[in-house]
mmCIF file of N, CA, C and O in Angstrom:
data_model
loop_
_atom_site.group_PDB
_atom_site.id
_atom_site.type_symbol
_atom_site.label_atom_id
_atom_site.label_comp_id
_atom_site.label_asym_id
_atom_site.label_seq_id
_atom_site.Cartn_x
_atom_site.Cartn_y
_atom_site.Cartn_z
ATOM 1 N N MET Y 1 122.884 88.223 174.908
ATOM 2 C CA MET Y 1 124.111 87.995 173.794
ATOM 3 C C MET Y 1 124.690 89.179 173.759
ATOM 4 O O MET Y 1 124.108 90.250 173.589
ATOM 5 N N ILE Y 2 125.991 88.656 173.663
ATOM 6 C CA ILE Y 2 126.777 90.038 173.705
ATOM 7 C C ILE Y 2 126.982 90.342 172.263
ATOM 8 O O ILE Y 2 126.962 89.862 171.059
ATOM 9 N N ILE Y 3 126.942 91.778 171.680
ATOM 10 C CA ILE Y 3 127.022 92.137 170.439
ATOM 11 C C ILE Y 3 128.404 92.858 170.018
ATOM 12 O O ILE Y 3 128.314 93.887 171.230
ATOM 13 N N MET Y 4 128.979 92.493 169.161
ATOM 14 C CA MET Y 4 130.697 93.163 168.749
ATOM 15 C C MET Y 4 130.453 93.949 167.345
ATOM 16 O O MET Y 4 130.176 93.271 166.805
ATOM 17 N N ASP Y 5 130.950 94.971 167.391
ATOM 18 C CA ASP Y 5 130.651 95.915 166.423
ATOM 19 C C ASP Y 5 132.200 95.872 166.007
ATOM 20 O O ASP Y 5 133.004 96.203 166.203
ATOM 21 N N TYR Y 6 132.051 94.867 164.486
ATOM 22 C CA TYR Y 6 133.330 94.534 164.215
ATOM 23 C C TYR Y 6 133.682 95.799 163.881
ATOM 24 O O TYR Y 6 135.149 96.105 163.645
ATOM 25 N N ARG Y 7 133.426 97.007 162.983
ATOM 26 C CA ARG Y 7 134.170 97.992 162.716
ATOM 27 C C ARG Y 7 134.504 99.111 163.577
ATOM 28 O O ARG Y 7 135.648 99.469 163.393
ATOM 29 N N GLN Y 8 134.177 99.337 164.821
ATOM 30 C CA GLN Y 8 134.903 99.584 165.948
ATOM 31 C C GLN Y 8 135.716 98.807 166.535
ATOM 32 O O GLN Y 8 136.780 99.515 166.934
ATOM 33 N N MET Y 9 135.739 97.542 166.424
ATOM 34 C CA MET Y 9 136.844 96.323 166.805
ATOM 35 C C MET Y 9 138.189 96.692 165.889
ATOM 36 O O MET Y 9 139.073 96.478 166.061
ATOM 37 N N LEU Y 10 137.657 96.770 164.653
ATOM 38 C CA LEU Y 10 138.685 96.762 163.775
ATOM 39 C C LEU Y 10 139.353 98.315 163.820
ATOM 40 O O LEU Y 10 140.751 97.895 163.561
ATOM 41 N N VAL Y 11 138.909 99.328 163.781
ATOM 42 C CA VAL Y 11 139.562 100.875 164.176
ATOM 43 C C VAL Y 11 140.666 100.744 165.065
ATOM 44 O O VAL Y 11 141.458 100.985 165.242
ATOM 45 N N VAL Y 12 140.240 100.022 166.648
ATOM 46 C CA VAL Y 12 140.839 99.581 167.635
ATOM 47 C C VAL Y 12 142.440 98.769 166.902
ATOM 48 O O VAL Y 12 143.281 99.198 167.722
ATOM 49 N N SER Y 13 142.015 97.696 166.571
ATOM 50 C CA SER Y 13 142.705 97.054 165.993
ATOM 51 C C SER Y 13 143.905 97.839 164.996
ATOM 52 O O SER Y 13 145.201 97.451 165.014
ATOM 53 N N LEU Y 14 143.420 98.246 164.293
ATOM 54 C CA LEU Y 14 144.472 98.936 163.166
ATOM 55 C C LEU Y 14 145.405 100.117 163.938
ATOM 56 O O LEU Y 14 146.410 100.372 163.779
ATOM 57 N N TRP Y 15 144.842 101.079 165.160
ATOM 58 C CA TRP Y 15 145.544 101.603 166.169
ATOM 59 C C TRP Y 15 146.426 101.348 166.584
ATOM 60 O O TRP Y 15 147.434 101.459 166.456
ATOM 61 N N GLN Y 16 146.193 99.587 167.227
ATOM 62 C CA GLN Y 16 147.081 99.215 167.859
ATOM 63 C C GLN Y 16 148.371 98.829 166.984
ATOM 64 O O GLN Y 16 149.394 98.772 167.603
ATOM 65 N N TYR Y 17 148.267 98.658 165.913
ATOM 66 C CA TYR Y 17 149.315 97.930 165.101
ATOM 67 C C TYR Y 17 149.692 98.982 164.314
ATOM 68 O O TYR Y 17 150.955 98.641 163.494
ATOM 69 N N ASN Y 18 149.248 100.048 164.031
ATOM 70 C CA ASN Y 18 149.622 101.525 162.694
ATOM 71 C C ASN Y 18 150.086 102.631 163.584
ATOM 72 O O ASN Y 18 150.382 103.307 162.605
ATOM 73 N N HIS Y 19 149.887 102.405 164.992
ATOM 74 C CA HIS Y 19 149.985 103.862 165.187
ATOM 75 C C HIS Y 19 151.374 104.495 165.596
ATOM 76 O O HIS Y 19 152.280 103.746 165.600
ATOM 77 N N HIS Y 20 151.483 105.915 165.355
ATOM 78 C CA HIS Y 20 152.828 106.699 165.348
ATOM 79 C C HIS Y 20 152.893 106.635 167.158
ATOM 80 O O HIS Y 20 152.196 106.677 167.747
ATOM 81 N N ALA Y 21 154.200 106.953 167.121
ATOM 82 C CA ALA Y 21 154.517 107.282 168.856
ATOM 83 C C ALA Y 21 153.798 108.286 169.412
ATOM 84 O O ALA Y 21 153.199 108.006 170.685
ATOM 85 N N SER Y 22 153.129 109.616 168.851
ATOM 86 C CA SER Y 22 152.585 110.772 169.372
ATOM 87 C C SER Y 22 150.739 109.939 169.835
ATOM 88 O O SER Y 22 150.340 110.574 170.498
ATOM 89 N N GLU Y 23 150.476 108.950 169.084
ATOM 90 C CA GLU Y 23 149.205 108.353 169.204
ATOM 91 C C GLU Y 23 148.810 107.049 169.985
ATOM 92 O O GLU Y 23 148.112 106.639 170.293
ATOM 93 N N GLY Y 24 150.143 106.750 170.718
ATOM 94 C CA GLY Y 24 150.178 105.473 171.401
ATOM 95 C C GLY Y 24 150.031 105.779 173.130
ATOM 96 O O GLY Y 24 150.044 106.940 173.367
ATOM 97 N N LEU Y 25 150.088 105.159 173.779
ATOM 98 C CA LEU Y 25 149.715 105.145 175.244
ATOM 99 C C LEU Y 25 151.088 105.208 176.003
ATOM 100 O O LEU Y 25 151.831 104.480 175.834
ATOM 101 N N THR Y 26 151.428 106.371 176.401
ATOM 102 C CA THR Y 26 152.487 107.026 176.761
ATOM 103 C C THR Y 26 152.486 107.156 178.196
ATOM 104 O O THR Y 26 151.808 107.447 178.797
ATOM 105 N N LEU Y 27 153.569 107.396 178.898
ATOM 106 C CA LEU Y 27 153.899 107.739 180.282
ATOM 107 C C LEU Y 27 153.116 108.502 180.531
ATOM 108 O O LEU Y 27 152.148 108.611 181.498
ATOM 109 N N PRO Y 28 153.515 109.775 180.310
ATOM 110 C CA PRO Y 28 152.374 111.233 180.455
ATOM 111 C C PRO Y 28 151.044 110.848 180.771
ATOM 112 O O PRO Y 28 150.429 111.400 181.135
ATOM 113 N N LEU Y 29 150.879 110.112 179.592
ATOM 114 C CA LEU Y 29 149.013 110.092 179.425
ATOM 115 C C LEU Y 29 148.708 109.228 180.393
ATOM 116 O O LEU Y 29 147.723 109.462 181.124
ATOM 117 N N PHE Y 30 149.364 107.968 180.610
ATOM 118 C CA PHE Y 30 149.170 107.085 182.077
ATOM 119 C C PHE Y 30 148.969 108.187 183.266
ATOM 120 O O PHE Y 30 147.898 107.844 184.002
ATOM 121 N N GLN Y 31 149.892 108.658 183.550
ATOM 122 C CA GLN Y 31 149.968 109.570 184.499
ATOM 123 C C GLN Y 31 148.821 111.024 184.685
ATOM 124 O O GLN Y 31 148.410 111.101 185.601
ATOM 125 N N GLU Y 32 148.366 111.109 183.495
ATOM 126 C CA GLU Y 32 147.123 112.331 183.504
ATOM 127 C C GLU Y 32 146.195 111.307 183.697
ATOM 128 O O GLU Y 32 145.066 111.979 184.646
ATOM 129 N N THR Y 33 146.403 110.197 183.248
ATOM 130 C CA THR Y 33 144.633 109.511 183.338
ATOM 131 C C THR Y 33 144.572 108.972 185.077
ATOM 132 O O THR Y 33 143.617 108.700 185.375
ATOM 133 N N PHE Y 34 145.584 108.258 185.526
ATOM 134 C CA PHE Y 34 145.428 107.426 186.462
ATOM 135 C C PHE Y 34 146.277 108.243 188.023
ATOM 136 O O PHE Y 34 146.343 107.909 189.167
ATOM 137 N N GLY Y 35 146.994 109.341 187.871
ATOM 138 C CA GLY Y 35 147.887 110.009 188.572
ATOM 139 C C GLY Y 35 149.448 109.561 188.340
ATOM 140 O O GLY Y 35 149.707 108.430 187.647
ATOM 141 N N LYS Y 36 150.247 110.081 189.358
ATOM 142 C CA LYS Y 36 151.645 109.661 189.280
ATOM 143 C C LYS Y 36 151.936 108.402 189.292
ATOM 144 O O LYS Y 36 152.787 107.651 188.824
ATOM 145 N N ALA Y 37 151.688 108.094 190.535
ATOM 146 C CA ALA Y 37 152.245 106.411 190.934
ATOM 147 C C ALA Y 37 151.498 105.714 190.451
ATOM 148 O O ALA Y 37 152.231 104.492 190.075
ATOM 149 N N CYS Y 38 150.296 105.830 190.365
ATOM 150 C CA CYS Y 38 149.442 104.317 189.577
ATOM 151 C C CYS Y 38 149.573 104.350 187.830
ATOM 152 O O CYS Y 38 149.912 103.710 187.434
ATOM 153 N N GLY Y 39 149.845 105.683 187.730
ATOM 154 C CA GLY Y 39 150.045 105.834 186.098
ATOM 155 C C GLY Y 39 151.258 105.461 186.045
ATOM 156 O O GLY Y 39 151.520 104.561 184.942
ATOM 157 N N GLN Y 40 152.691 105.239 186.551
ATOM 158 C CA GLN Y 40 153.799 104.881 186.220
ATOM 159 C C GLN Y 40 153.693 103.369 186.397
ATOM 160 O O GLN Y 40 154.245 102.492 185.582
ATOM 161 N N HIS Y 41 152.877 102.805 187.411
ATOM 162 C CA HIS Y 41 152.777 101.159 187.529
ATOM 163 C C HIS Y 41 151.788 100.660 186.443
ATOM 164 O O HIS Y 41 152.342 99.828 185.574
ATOM 165 N N TYR Y 42 150.828 101.454 185.851
ATOM 166 C CA TYR Y 42 150.214 100.930 184.729
ATOM 167 C C TYR Y 42 150.808 101.026 183.650
ATOM 168 O O TYR Y 42 150.449 100.266 182.894
ATOM 169 N N TYR Y 43 151.571 101.895 183.565
ATOM 170 C CA TYR Y 43 152.298 102.068 182.146
ATOM 171 C C TYR Y 43 153.104 100.939 182.061
ATOM 172 O O TYR Y 43 153.794 100.346 181.197
ATOM 173 N N GLU Y 44 153.990 100.608 183.389
ATOM 174 C CA GLU Y 44 155.522 99.810 183.224
ATOM 175 C C GLU Y 44 154.459 98.371 183.122
ATOM 176 O O GLU Y 44 154.999 97.755 182.347
ATOM 177 N N LYS Y 45 153.572 98.083 184.081
ATOM 178 C CA LYS Y 45 152.435 96.813 183.390
ATOM 179 C C LYS Y 45 152.221 96.813 181.867
ATOM 180 O O LYS Y 45 152.665 95.789 181.145
ATOM 181 N N TRP Y 46 151.955 98.053 181.319
ATOM 182 C CA TRP Y 46 151.332 97.905 179.892
ATOM 183 C C TRP Y 46 152.652 97.706 178.778
ATOM 184 O O TRP Y 46 152.591 97.047 178.084
ATOM 185 N N THR Y 47 153.754 98.224 179.490
ATOM 186 C CA THR Y 47 154.923 98.103 178.272
ATOM 187 C C THR Y 47 155.423 96.958 178.563
ATOM 188 O O THR Y 47 155.917 96.503 177.875
ATOM 189 N N PHE Y 48 156.259 96.635 179.753
ATOM 190 C CA PHE Y 48 157.168 95.587 179.856
ATOM 191 C C PHE Y 48 156.383 93.911 180.402
ATOM 192 O O PHE Y 48 157.130 93.145 180.131
ATOM 193 N N TYR Y 49 155.474 94.062 181.104
ATOM 194 C CA TYR Y 49 154.883 92.870 181.320
ATOM 195 C C TYR Y 49 153.729 92.586 180.131
ATOM 196 O O TYR Y 49 154.001 91.338 179.952
ATOM 197 N N PHE Y 50 152.840 93.082 179.837
ATOM 198 C CA PHE Y 50 151.755 92.953 178.881
ATOM 199 C C PHE Y 50 152.444 93.242 177.362
ATOM 200 O O PHE Y 50 151.886 92.929 176.379
ATOM 201 N N ASN Y 51 153.546 93.948 177.296
ATOM 202 C CA ASN Y 51 154.219 94.471 175.961
ATOM 203 C C ASN Y 51 153.325 94.766 174.971
ATOM 204 O O ASN Y 51 153.246 94.318 173.711
ATOM 205 N N ARG Y 52 152.427 95.324 175.784
ATOM 206 C CA ARG Y 52 151.375 96.315 174.526
ATOM 207 C C ARG Y 52 150.151 95.551 174.519
ATOM 208 O O ARG Y 52 149.926 96.212 173.371
ATOM 209 N N ASN Y 53 149.838 94.549 174.788
ATOM 210 C CA ASN Y 53 148.811 93.346 174.699
ATOM 211 C C ASN Y 53 147.433 93.998 175.115
ATOM 212 O O ASN Y 53 147.534 93.978 176.491
ATOM 213 N N LEU Y 54 146.847 94.777 174.286
ATOM 214 C CA LEU Y 54 145.468 95.262 174.577
ATOM 215 C C LEU Y 54 144.700 94.763 175.499
ATOM 216 O O LEU Y 54 143.918 94.621 176.623
ATOM 217 N N TRP Y 55 144.534 92.942 175.477
ATOM 218 C CA TRP Y 55 143.755 92.149 175.969
ATOM 219 C C TRP Y 55 143.980 91.792 176.807
ATOM 220 O O TRP Y 55 143.054 92.089 178.025
ATOM 221 N N ASP Y 56 145.411 91.937 177.292
ATOM 222 C CA ASP Y 56 145.846 91.403 178.594
ATOM 223 C C ASP Y 56 145.582 92.748 179.207
ATOM 224 O O ASP Y 56 145.589 92.125 180.547
ATOM 225 N N MET Y 57 146.018 93.591 179.136
ATOM 226 C CA MET Y 57 145.668 95.015 180.172
ATOM 227 C C MET Y 57 144.455 95.339 180.465
ATOM 228 O O MET Y 57 143.866 95.826 181.674
ATOM 229 N N LEU Y 58 143.236 94.908 179.384
ATOM 230 C CA LEU Y 58 141.865 94.517 179.748
ATOM 231 C C LEU Y 58 141.784 93.920 181.020
ATOM 232 O O LEU Y 58 140.766 93.961 181.853
ATOM 233 N N ALA Y 59 142.442 92.812 181.030
ATOM 234 C CA ALA Y 59 142.234 91.728 181.638
ATOM 235 C C ALA Y 59 142.422 91.749 183.028
ATOM 236 O O ALA Y 59 142.115 91.438 184.259
ATOM 237 N N TYR Y 60 143.458 92.390 182.910
ATOM 238 C CA TYR Y 60 144.481 93.181 184.505
ATOM 239 C C TYR Y 60 143.482 93.874 185.211
ATOM 240 O O TYR Y 60 143.598 93.606 186.436
ATOM 241 N N PHE Y 61 142.608 94.608 184.586
ATOM 242 C CA PHE Y 61 141.617 95.534 185.556
ATOM 243 C C PHE Y 61 140.637 94.693 185.809
ATOM 244 O O PHE Y 61 139.403 95.689 186.529
ATOM 245 N N ARG Y 62 140.200 93.722 185.540
ATOM 246 C CA ARG Y 62 139.036 92.958 185.702
ATOM 247 C C ARG Y 62 138.448 93.317 187.332
ATOM 248 O O ARG Y 62 137.390 93.129 187.646
ATOM 249 N N SER Y 63 138.959 93.317 188.056
ATOM 250 C CA SER Y 63 138.921 93.473 189.723
ATOM 251 C C SER Y 63 138.506 95.315 189.862
ATOM 252 O O SER Y 63 138.575 95.263 191.114
ATOM 253 N N GLU Y 64 139.081 95.935 188.625
ATOM 254 C CA GLU Y 64 138.999 97.351 189.099
ATOM 255 C C GLU Y 64 137.973 97.979 187.939
ATOM 256 O O GLU Y 64 138.888 98.589 187.041
ATOM 257 N N GLU Y 65 137.040 98.035 187.902
ATOM 258 C CA GLU Y 65 135.965 98.172 186.689
ATOM 259 C C GLU Y 65 136.356 99.929 186.398
ATOM 260 O O GLU Y 65 136.303 99.850 185.519
ATOM 261 N N GLY Y 66 136.491 100.815 187.468
ATOM 262 C CA GLY Y 66 136.562 101.770 187.232
ATOM 263 C C GLY Y 66 138.112 102.487 186.492
ATOM 264 O O GLY Y 66 137.719 103.055 185.512
ATOM 265 N N ASN Y 67 139.282 101.827 187.182
ATOM 266 C CA ASN Y 67 140.295 101.962 186.211
ATOM 267 C C ASN Y 67 140.376 101.245 184.905
ATOM 268 O O ASN Y 67 140.795 101.711 183.988
ATOM 269 N N GLY Y 68 139.497 100.476 184.818
ATOM 270 C CA GLY Y 68 139.554 99.658 183.477
ATOM 271 C C GLY Y 68 138.584 100.838 182.478
ATOM 272 O O GLY Y 68 139.176 100.535 181.337
ATOM 273 N N GLN Y 69 137.839 101.033 182.929
ATOM 274 C CA GLN Y 69 137.028 102.225 181.839
ATOM 275 C C GLN Y 69 137.962 103.400 181.756
ATOM 276 O O GLN Y 69 137.827 103.942 180.792
ATOM 277 N N LYS Y 70 138.629 103.915 182.612
ATOM 278 C CA LYS Y 70 139.412 105.011 182.529
ATOM 279 C C LYS Y 70 140.608 104.264 181.561
ATOM 280 O O LYS Y 70 140.895 105.500 180.524
ATOM 281 N N PHE Y 71 141.273 103.282 181.736
ATOM 282 C CA PHE Y 71 141.909 102.467 180.620
ATOM 283 C C PHE Y 71 141.240 102.887 178.929
ATOM 284 O O PHE Y 71 141.788 102.895 178.010
ATOM 285 N N CYS Y 72 140.216 102.356 178.750
ATOM 286 C CA CYS Y 72 139.246 102.075 177.808
ATOM 287 C C CYS Y 72 138.857 103.857 177.105
ATOM 288 O O CYS Y 72 139.077 103.826 176.301
ATOM 289 N N ASP Y 73 138.763 104.327 178.090
ATOM 290 C CA ASP Y 73 138.514 106.083 177.612
ATOM 291 C C ASP Y 73 140.077 106.378 177.476
ATOM 292 O O ASP Y 73 140.084 107.351 176.272
ATOM 293 N N MET Y 74 141.098 106.304 177.654
ATOM 294 C CA MET Y 74 142.441 106.513 176.969
ATOM 295 C C MET Y 74 142.635 105.906 175.852
ATOM 296 O O MET Y 74 143.182 106.741 175.131
ATOM 297 N N VAL Y 75 142.369 104.629 175.924
ATOM 298 C CA VAL Y 75 142.598 103.980 174.562
ATOM 299 C C VAL Y 75 141.891 104.854 173.347
ATOM 300 O O VAL Y 75 142.379 105.266 172.270
ATOM 301 N N ALA Y 76 140.487 105.092 174.028
ATOM 302 C CA ALA Y 76 139.404 105.813 172.948
ATOM 303 C C ALA Y 76 140.028 107.009 172.031
ATOM 304 O O ALA Y 76 139.930 107.281 171.456
ATOM 305 N N ARG Y 77 140.753 108.014 173.444
ATOM 306 C CA ARG Y 77 141.206 109.310 173.030
ATOM 307 C C ARG Y 77 142.155 108.876 172.201
ATOM 308 O O ARG Y 77 142.244 109.581 171.222
ATOM 309 N N GLN Y 78 143.071 107.976 172.134
ATOM 310 C CA GLN Y 78 144.266 108.179 171.539
ATOM 311 C C GLN Y 78 143.794 107.302 169.961
ATOM 312 O O GLN Y 78 144.328 107.810 168.904
ATOM 313 N N VAL Y 79 142.797 106.272 169.859
ATOM 314 C CA VAL Y 79 142.282 106.197 168.681
ATOM 315 C C VAL Y 79 141.694 107.197 167.680
ATOM 316 O O VAL Y 79 141.615 107.378 166.855
ATOM 317 N N GLU Y 80 141.001 108.279 169.006
ATOM 318 C CA GLU Y 80 140.380 109.419 168.156
ATOM 319 C C GLU Y 80 141.420 109.918 167.015
ATOM 320 O O GLU Y 80 141.079 110.641 166.353
ATOM 321 N N LEU Y 81 142.518 110.599 167.655
ATOM 322 C CA LEU Y 81 143.720 110.981 167.337
ATOM 323 C C LEU Y 81 143.982 110.511 166.258
ATOM 324 O O LEU Y 81 144.632 110.978 165.324
ATOM 325 N N TYR Y 82 144.384 109.131 166.152
ATOM 326 C CA TYR Y 82 144.826 108.668 165.416
ATOM 327 C C TYR Y 82 143.800 108.006 163.910
ATOM 328 O O TYR Y 82 144.538 108.872 163.115
ATOM 329 N N LEU Y 83 142.307 108.161 164.283
ATOM 330 C CA LEU Y 83 141.524 108.223 162.976
ATOM 331 C C LEU Y 83 141.890 110.132 162.404
ATOM 332 O O LEU Y 83 141.679 110.212 161.448
ATOM 333 N N HIS Y 84 141.707 110.830 163.290
ATOM 334 C CA HIS Y 84 141.748 112.425 163.150
ATOM 335 C C HIS Y 84 142.973 112.702 162.021
ATOM 336 O O HIS Y 84 143.221 113.269 161.116
ATOM 337 N N ASN Y 85 144.060 111.911 162.209
ATOM 338 C CA ASN Y 85 145.398 112.118 161.966
ATOM 339 C C ASN Y 85 145.126 111.738 160.523
ATOM 340 O O ASN Y 85 146.204 112.205 159.503
ATOM 341 N N ARG Y 86 144.951 110.127 160.309
ATOM 342 C CA ARG Y 86 144.672 109.929 159.055
ATOM 343 C C ARG Y 86 143.640 110.309 157.941
ATOM 344 O O ARG Y 86 144.090 110.373 156.991
ATOM 345 N N GLU Y 87 142.744 111.077 158.336
ATOM 346 C CA GLU Y 87 141.944 111.749 157.643
ATOM 347 C C GLU Y 87 142.538 113.264 156.986
ATOM 348 O O GLU Y 87 142.569 113.518 156.300
ATOM 349 N N LEU Y 88 143.604 113.904 158.211
ATOM 350 C CA LEU Y 88 144.308 114.709 157.409
ATOM 351 C C LEU Y 88 145.136 114.141 156.479
ATOM 352 O O LEU Y 88 145.461 115.237 155.557
ATOM 353 N N THR Y 89 145.961 113.352 156.337
ATOM 354 C CA THR Y 89 146.804 112.300 156.031
ATOM 355 C C THR Y 89 145.978 112.302 154.582
ATOM 356 O O THR Y 89 146.729 112.483 153.038
ATOM 357 N N ILE Y 90 144.742 111.932 154.617
ATOM 358 C CA ILE Y 90 144.100 111.613 153.370
ATOM 359 C C ILE Y 90 143.682 112.891 152.288
ATOM 360 O O ILE Y 90 143.677 112.774 151.206
ATOM 361 N N LYS Y 91 143.335 113.611 153.109
ATOM 362 C CA LYS Y 91 143.220 114.967 152.704
ATOM 363 C C LYS Y 91 144.359 115.862 152.096
ATOM 364 O O LYS Y 91 143.764 116.717 151.049
ATOM 365 N N ASN Y 92 145.028 115.960 152.347
ATOM 366 C CA ASN Y 92 146.393 116.667 152.199
ATOM 367 C C ASN Y 92 147.243 115.723 150.942
ATOM 368 O O ASN Y 92 147.094 114.780 150.090
#
């Protein structure tokens, strides 16, 4: 049985719909993660082909598990930034 953690899924969902530009998946971040050429390619897929749809991009990596994990790690990094920035906002 696959177990999905609601809280974790909710945080990712909130990030996807509410993040600031600096917390998103940018071209420089893709290039840092995947290299210049592949980063450009994946960024264009993310932005123009999949219209920043997380589920579609995850499915795109189905035959490239290593790159799929890199993508997930990249998303997690930005979600952590999003959460950190919201904590700072609440404290101020």
